[in-house]
């Protein structure tokens, strides 16, 4: 049985120069694999910022749930579209993944946390690269490392903003296989401009272009979704 994990009600979000979202409502479930699509500037990233708590809505509310009960917060893993990670910085794959875990200031990572990192590196098929410097990695390998960092804390929801940005077609297929496996452990919310890939992989679709249209099924033609880009 599925339970709501995020509930957004009648949210409006504004910037000084424009309204990004207007009266948007959306429910994300604990086993969801939600694809968010829409034109550039349509409000997709703004919606993610509201979910992540990086932006407060001008109107409306957002509520989180654990096991169907209201909660103050949930664990969220985030893979941004662009990363400011310095590839010349002398840090290993292992240490990048480790940085996804929280620890008390001035304390060391404990044995349990290091085991979490080991398991995540294995899960993302990075064991052969764990001691490599990130500057030696290909775009696809780096994206896999950053995905590992996003999931090492075992999030309730994994949020991805254009995860195809740095990777080639071959690794795209591998990444979606990994995401399908991860969806057995957590909900996934993914922004993408690639409608075909969205239709092939997610369970539900939200079309965002200031307002939001929700589709409970992916069994609809690509052209139908593209209409929202113009008419929302």
C-alpha positions as a LaTeX table, in Angstrom:
\begin{tabular}{lrrr}
\hline
Residue & $x$ (\AA) & $y$ (\AA) & $z$ (\AA) \\
\hline
Unk1 & 0.00 & 0.00 & 0.00 \\
Unk2 & 1.31 & 3.45 & $-0.94$ \\
Unk3 & 1.34 & 6.39 & 1.46 \\
Unk4 & 1.84 & 10.09 & 0.70 \\
Unk5 & 5.33 & 11.28 & 1.53 \\
Unk6 & 5.14 & 14.87 & 0.18 \\
Unk7 & 1.95 & 16.89 & $-0.21$ \\
Unk8 & 1.99 & 20.29 & $-1.90$ \\
Unk9 & $-1.23$ & 22.31 & $-1.71$ \\
Unk10 & $-2.09$ & 25.42 & $-3.75$ \\
Unk11 & 1.50 & 26.68 & $-3.90$ \\
Unk12 & 2.36 & 29.94 & $-5.63$ \\
Unk13 & 6.01 & 30.95 & $-5.97$ \\
Unk14 & 7.20 & 34.32 & $-7.21$ \\
Unk15 & 10.43 & 36.10 & $-8.08$ \\
Unk16 & 10.72 & 39.89 & $-8.43$ \\
Unk17 & 10.43 & 39.65 & $-12.20$ \\
Unk18 & 7.81 & 36.88 & $-12.61$ \\
Unk19 & 5.47 & 34.29 & $-11.12$ \\
Unk20 & 7.18 & 30.89 & $-11.40$ \\
Unk21 & 4.36 & 28.70 & $-10.05$ \\
Unk22 & 0.68 & 29.47 & $-9.63$ \\
Unk23 & $-1.75$ & 27.45 & $-7.50$ \\
Unk24 & 0.19 & 24.20 & $-7.85$ \\
Unk25 & $-0.88$ & 21.06 & $-5.96$ \\
Unk26 & 0.94 & 17.71 & $-6.05$ \\
Unk27 & 1.17 & 14.54 & $-3.96$ \\
Unk28 & 4.27 & 12.32 & $-4.08$ \\
Unk29 & 3.92 & 8.78 & $-2.70$ \\
Unk30 & 6.51 & 6.72 & $-0.84$ \\
Unk31 & 6.97 & 4.31 & $-3.79$ \\
Unk32 & 6.61 & 6.98 & $-6.48$ \\
Unk33 & 8.78 & 7.46 & $-9.55$ \\
Unk34 & 7.61 & 10.87 & $-10.72$ \\
Unk35 & 8.84 & 12.59 & $-13.86$ \\
Unk36 & 8.57 & 16.38 & $-14.03$ \\
Unk37 & 8.68 & 17.95 & $-17.48$ \\
Unk38 & 8.07 & 21.39 & $-18.95$ \\
Unk39 & 9.69 & 24.20 & $-20.91$ \\
Unk40 & 12.75 & 26.15 & $-19.78$ \\
Unk41 & 11.62 & 28.76 & $-17.28$ \\
Unk42 & 8.34 & 26.92 & $-16.66$ \\
Unk43 & 8.95 & 26.42 & $-12.93$ \\
Unk44 & 10.40 & 22.89 & $-12.71$ \\
Unk45 & 13.51 & 23.85 & $-10.72$ \\
Unk46 & 11.45 & 26.20 & $-8.55$ \\
Unk47 & 9.21 & 23.27 & $-7.64$ \\
Unk48 & 12.27 & 21.22 & $-6.66$ \\
Unk49 & 13.60 & 24.10 & $-4.53$ \\
Unk50 & 10.31 & 24.24 & $-2.64$ \\
Unk51 & 10.38 & 20.48 & $-2.02$ \\
Unk52 & 14.01 & 20.72 & $-0.82$ \\
Unk53 & 13.21 & 23.65 & 1.47 \\
Unk54 & 15.48 & 26.02 & $-0.43$ \\
Unk55 & 12.60 & 28.34 & $-1.32$ \\
Unk56 & 9.48 & 29.31 & 0.61 \\
Unk57 & 6.26 & 29.62 & $-1.38$ \\
Unk58 & 4.47 & 32.96 & $-1.45$ \\
Unk59 & 1.21 & 31.10 & $-0.91$ \\
Unk60 & 0.20 & 27.53 & $-0.13$ \\
Unk61 & 1.85 & 24.80 & 1.93 \\
Unk62 & 4.07 & 21.72 & 1.79 \\
Unk63 & 3.72 & 18.82 & 4.22 \\
Unk64 & 5.93 & 15.77 & 4.73 \\
Unk65 & 4.89 & 12.31 & 5.93 \\
Unk66 & 6.54 & 9.18 & 7.34 \\
Unk67 & 4.56 & 5.93 & 7.17 \\
Unk68 & 1.43 & 7.92 & 6.44 \\
Unk69 & 1.82 & 10.23 & 9.44 \\
Unk70 & 2.76 & 13.95 & 9.34 \\
Unk71 & 6.48 & 14.54 & 9.91 \\
Unk72 & 8.61 & 17.64 & 10.37 \\
Unk73 & 11.10 & 16.43 & 7.79 \\
Unk74 & 12.13 & 13.47 & 5.65 \\
Unk75 & 15.54 & 12.39 & 4.34 \\
Unk76 & 16.14 & 13.73 & 0.84 \\
Unk77 & 18.98 & 12.96 & $-1.55$ \\
Unk78 & 19.63 & 15.53 & $-4.27$ \\
Unk79 & 21.51 & 15.35 & $-7.55$ \\
Unk80 & 21.58 & 18.87 & $-9.06$ \\
Unk81 & 21.72 & 19.61 & $-12.77$ \\
Unk82 & 25.04 & 21.39 & $-12.45$ \\
Unk83 & 27.64 & 20.77 & $-9.80$ \\
Unk84 & 30.31 & 23.13 & $-8.56$ \\
Unk85 & 32.59 & 20.28 & $-7.53$ \\
Unk86 & 36.21 & 21.14 & $-8.37$ \\
Unk87 & 37.55 & 18.25 & $-10.46$ \\
Unk88 & 41.12 & 19.42 & $-9.80$ \\
Unk89 & 40.67 & 19.11 & $-6.05$ \\
Unk90 & 42.60 & 16.05 & $-4.79$ \\
Unk91 & 39.68 & 14.04 & $-3.45$ \\
Unk92 & 38.89 & 10.40 & $-4.10$ \\
Unk93 & 35.64 & 8.77 & $-5.20$ \\
Unk94 & 35.33 & 7.23 & $-1.74$ \\
Unk95 & 35.62 & 10.61 & $-0.02$ \\
Unk96 & 33.06 & 12.26 & $-2.32$ \\
Unk97 & 30.53 & 9.55 & $-1.46$ \\
Unk98 & 31.44 & 9.85 & 2.23 \\
Unk99 & 30.66 & 13.58 & 2.12 \\
Unk100 & 26.99 & 12.70 & 1.56 \\
Unk101 & 26.77 & 11.58 & 5.21 \\
Unk102 & 26.20 & 13.94 & 8.10 \\
Unk103 & 28.44 & 13.93 & 11.14 \\
Unk104 & 28.98 & 16.08 & 14.18 \\
Unk105 & 31.46 & 18.89 & 13.79 \\
Unk106 & 35.07 & 17.91 & 14.51 \\
Unk107 & 34.07 & 14.24 & 14.90 \\
Unk108 & 35.12 & 11.36 & 12.68 \\
Unk109 & 32.91 & 9.17 & 10.55 \\
Unk110 & 32.13 & 6.00 & 12.49 \\
Unk111 & 32.39 & 2.36 & 11.48 \\
Unk112 & 28.71 & 2.15 & 10.56 \\
Unk113 & 28.97 & 5.18 & 8.26 \\
Unk114 & 32.02 & 3.78 & 6.51 \\
Unk115 & 30.12 & 0.55 & 5.95 \\
Unk116 & 27.26 & 2.56 & 4.40 \\
Unk117 & 29.76 & 4.10 & 2.00 \\
Unk118 & 31.20 & 0.70 & 1.12 \\
Unk119 & 27.74 & $-0.73$ & 0.38 \\
Unk120 & 26.74 & 2.29 & $-1.70$ \\
Unk121 & 29.95 & 2.16 & $-3.74$ \\
Unk122 & 29.26 & $-1.51$ & $-4.45$ \\
Unk123 & 25.65 & $-0.76$ & $-5.36$ \\
Unk124 & 26.72 & 1.92 & $-7.85$ \\
Unk125 & 29.40 & $-0.42$ & $-9.28$ \\
Unk126 & 32.21 & 1.95 & $-8.32$ \\
Unk127 & 34.41 & $-0.42$ & $-6.31$ \\
Unk128 & 37.17 & $-0.40$ & $-8.94$ \\
Unk129 & 37.23 & 3.41 & $-8.91$ \\
Unk130 & 36.83 & 4.18 & $-5.20$ \\
Unk131 & 40.46 & 5.24 & $-4.70$ \\
Unk132 & 40.68 & 7.21 & $-7.95$ \\
Unk133 & 40.84 & 11.01 & $-7.93$ \\
Unk134 & 37.66 & 12.54 & $-9.32$ \\
Unk135 & 39.67 & 14.47 & $-11.90$ \\
Unk136 & 40.41 & 11.20 & $-13.69$ \\
Unk137 & 36.76 & 10.24 & $-14.18$ \\
Unk138 & 34.63 & 10.50 & $-17.30$ \\
Unk139 & 31.39 & 12.51 & $-17.19$ \\
Unk140 & 29.32 & 9.35 & $-16.76$ \\
Unk141 & 31.55 & 8.03 & $-13.98$ \\
Unk142 & 31.41 & 11.33 & $-12.11$ \\
Unk143 & 27.62 & 11.41 & $-12.41$ \\
Unk144 & 27.49 & 7.91 & $-10.91$ \\
Unk145 & 29.70 & 9.08 & $-8.02$ \\
Unk146 & 27.44 & 12.07 & $-7.38$ \\
Unk147 & 24.41 & 9.77 & $-7.49$ \\
Unk148 & 26.12 & 7.57 & $-4.91$ \\
Unk149 & 26.68 & 10.63 & $-2.72$ \\
Unk150 & 22.97 & 11.48 & $-3.02$ \\
Unk151 & 21.80 & 8.03 & $-1.88$ \\
Unk152 & 24.43 & 7.09 & 0.71 \\
Unk153 & 22.27 & 8.43 & 3.55 \\
Unk154 & 19.42 & 6.13 & 2.40 \\
Unk155 & 16.95 & 8.92 & 1.58 \\
Unk156 & 13.18 & 8.64 & 1.68 \\
Unk157 & 13.08 & 10.63 & $-1.57$ \\
Unk158 & 15.76 & 10.95 & $-4.27$ \\
Unk159 & 15.50 & 14.17 & $-6.28$ \\
Unk160 & 17.25 & 14.45 & $-9.65$ \\
Unk161 & 17.48 & 17.62 & $-11.75$ \\
Unk162 & 18.31 & 16.75 & $-15.38$ \\
Unk163 & 20.49 & 13.72 & $-14.55$ \\
Unk164 & 21.36 & 13.18 & $-18.24$ \\
Unk165 & 23.32 & 16.44 & $-18.45$ \\
Unk166 & 26.85 & 14.99 & $-18.46$ \\
Unk167 & 26.37 & 11.45 & $-19.69$ \\
Unk168 & 26.29 & 9.61 & $-23.00$ \\
Unk169 & 23.52 & 7.37 & $-24.31$ \\
Unk170 & 25.23 & 4.17 & $-23.18$ \\
Unk171 & 25.44 & 5.27 & $-19.56$ \\
Unk172 & 21.89 & 6.66 & $-19.67$ \\
Unk173 & 20.60 & 3.11 & $-20.01$ \\
Unk174 & 22.74 & 1.95 & $-17.11$ \\
Unk175 & 21.65 & 4.90 & $-14.97$ \\
Unk176 & 17.95 & 4.20 & $-15.53$ \\
Unk177 & 18.48 & 0.55 & $-14.59$ \\
Unk178 & 20.09 & 1.75 & $-11.35$ \\
Unk179 & 17.22 & 4.17 & $-10.71$ \\
Unk180 & 14.67 & 1.40 & $-11.21$ \\
Unk181 & 16.47 & $-0.62$ & $-8.53$ \\
Unk182 & 16.69 & 2.41 & $-6.22$ \\
Unk183 & 12.95 & 2.96 & $-6.60$ \\
Unk184 & 12.44 & $-0.26$ & $-4.63$ \\
Unk185 & 14.03 & 1.54 & $-1.67$ \\
Unk186 & 12.82 & 5.13 & $-1.99$ \\
Unk187 & 10.62 & 7.50 & $-3.95$ \\
Unk188 & 12.19 & 9.26 & $-6.93$ \\
Unk189 & 11.35 & 12.69 & $-8.33$ \\
Unk190 & 13.16 & 13.49 & $-11.58$ \\
Unk191 & 13.17 & 16.62 & $-13.74$ \\
Unk192 & 14.04 & 15.98 & $-17.38$ \\
Unk193 & 13.63 & 17.65 & $-20.75$ \\
Unk194 & 13.76 & 14.23 & $-22.44$ \\
Unk195 & 10.09 & 13.28 & $-22.78$ \\
Unk196 & 10.83 & 9.94 & $-24.44$ \\
Unk197 & 13.05 & 8.81 & $-21.55$ \\
Unk198 & 10.46 & 10.01 & $-19.03$ \\
Unk199 & 7.72 & 7.98 & $-20.72$ \\
Unk200 & 9.93 & 4.89 & $-20.79$ \\
Unk201 & 10.94 & 4.96 & $-17.14$ \\
Unk202 & 8.67 & 6.77 & $-14.68$ \\
Unk203 & 5.31 & 5.83 & $-13.17$ \\
Unk204 & 3.62 & 9.24 & $-13.16$ \\
Unk205 & 4.17 & 12.58 & $-14.88$ \\
Unk206 & 3.77 & 16.20 & $-13.80$ \\
Unk207 & 3.81 & 18.80 & $-16.59$ \\
Unk208 & 4.89 & 22.16 & $-15.17$ \\
Unk209 & 4.55 & 25.46 & $-16.97$ \\
Unk210 & 3.60 & 27.90 & $-14.18$ \\
Unk211 & 0.59 & 25.68 & $-13.39$ \\
Unk212 & 0.77 & 21.89 & $-13.10$ \\
Unk213 & $-1.00$ & 19.07 & $-14.94$ \\
Unk214 & $-0.66$ & 15.60 & $-13.42$ \\
Unk215 & $-0.84$ & 12.36 & $-15.41$ \\
Unk216 & $-1.36$ & 9.16 & $-13.43$ \\
Unk217 & $-0.19$ & 7.03 & $-16.36$ \\
Unk218 & 2.65 & 7.13 & $-18.88$ \\
Unk219 & 0.45 & 5.41 & $-21.45$ \\
Unk220 & $-0.07$ & 8.51 & $-23.58$ \\
Unk221 & 1.58 & 9.88 & $-26.71$ \\
Unk222 & 4.58 & 12.20 & $-26.54$ \\
Unk223 & 2.63 & 14.77 & $-28.57$ \\
Unk224 & $-0.04$ & 14.95 & $-25.85$ \\
Unk225 & 2.57 & 15.94 & $-23.28$ \\
Unk226 & 4.14 & 18.50 & $-25.60$ \\
Unk227 & 0.78 & 20.31 & $-25.78$ \\
Unk228 & 1.21 & 21.32 & $-22.15$ \\
Unk229 & 4.37 & 23.20 & $-23.02$ \\
Unk230 & 2.23 & 25.65 & $-24.95$ \\
Unk231 & $-1.16$ & 25.63 & $-23.26$ \\
Unk232 & $-0.62$ & 25.39 & $-19.53$ \\
\hline
\end{tabular}
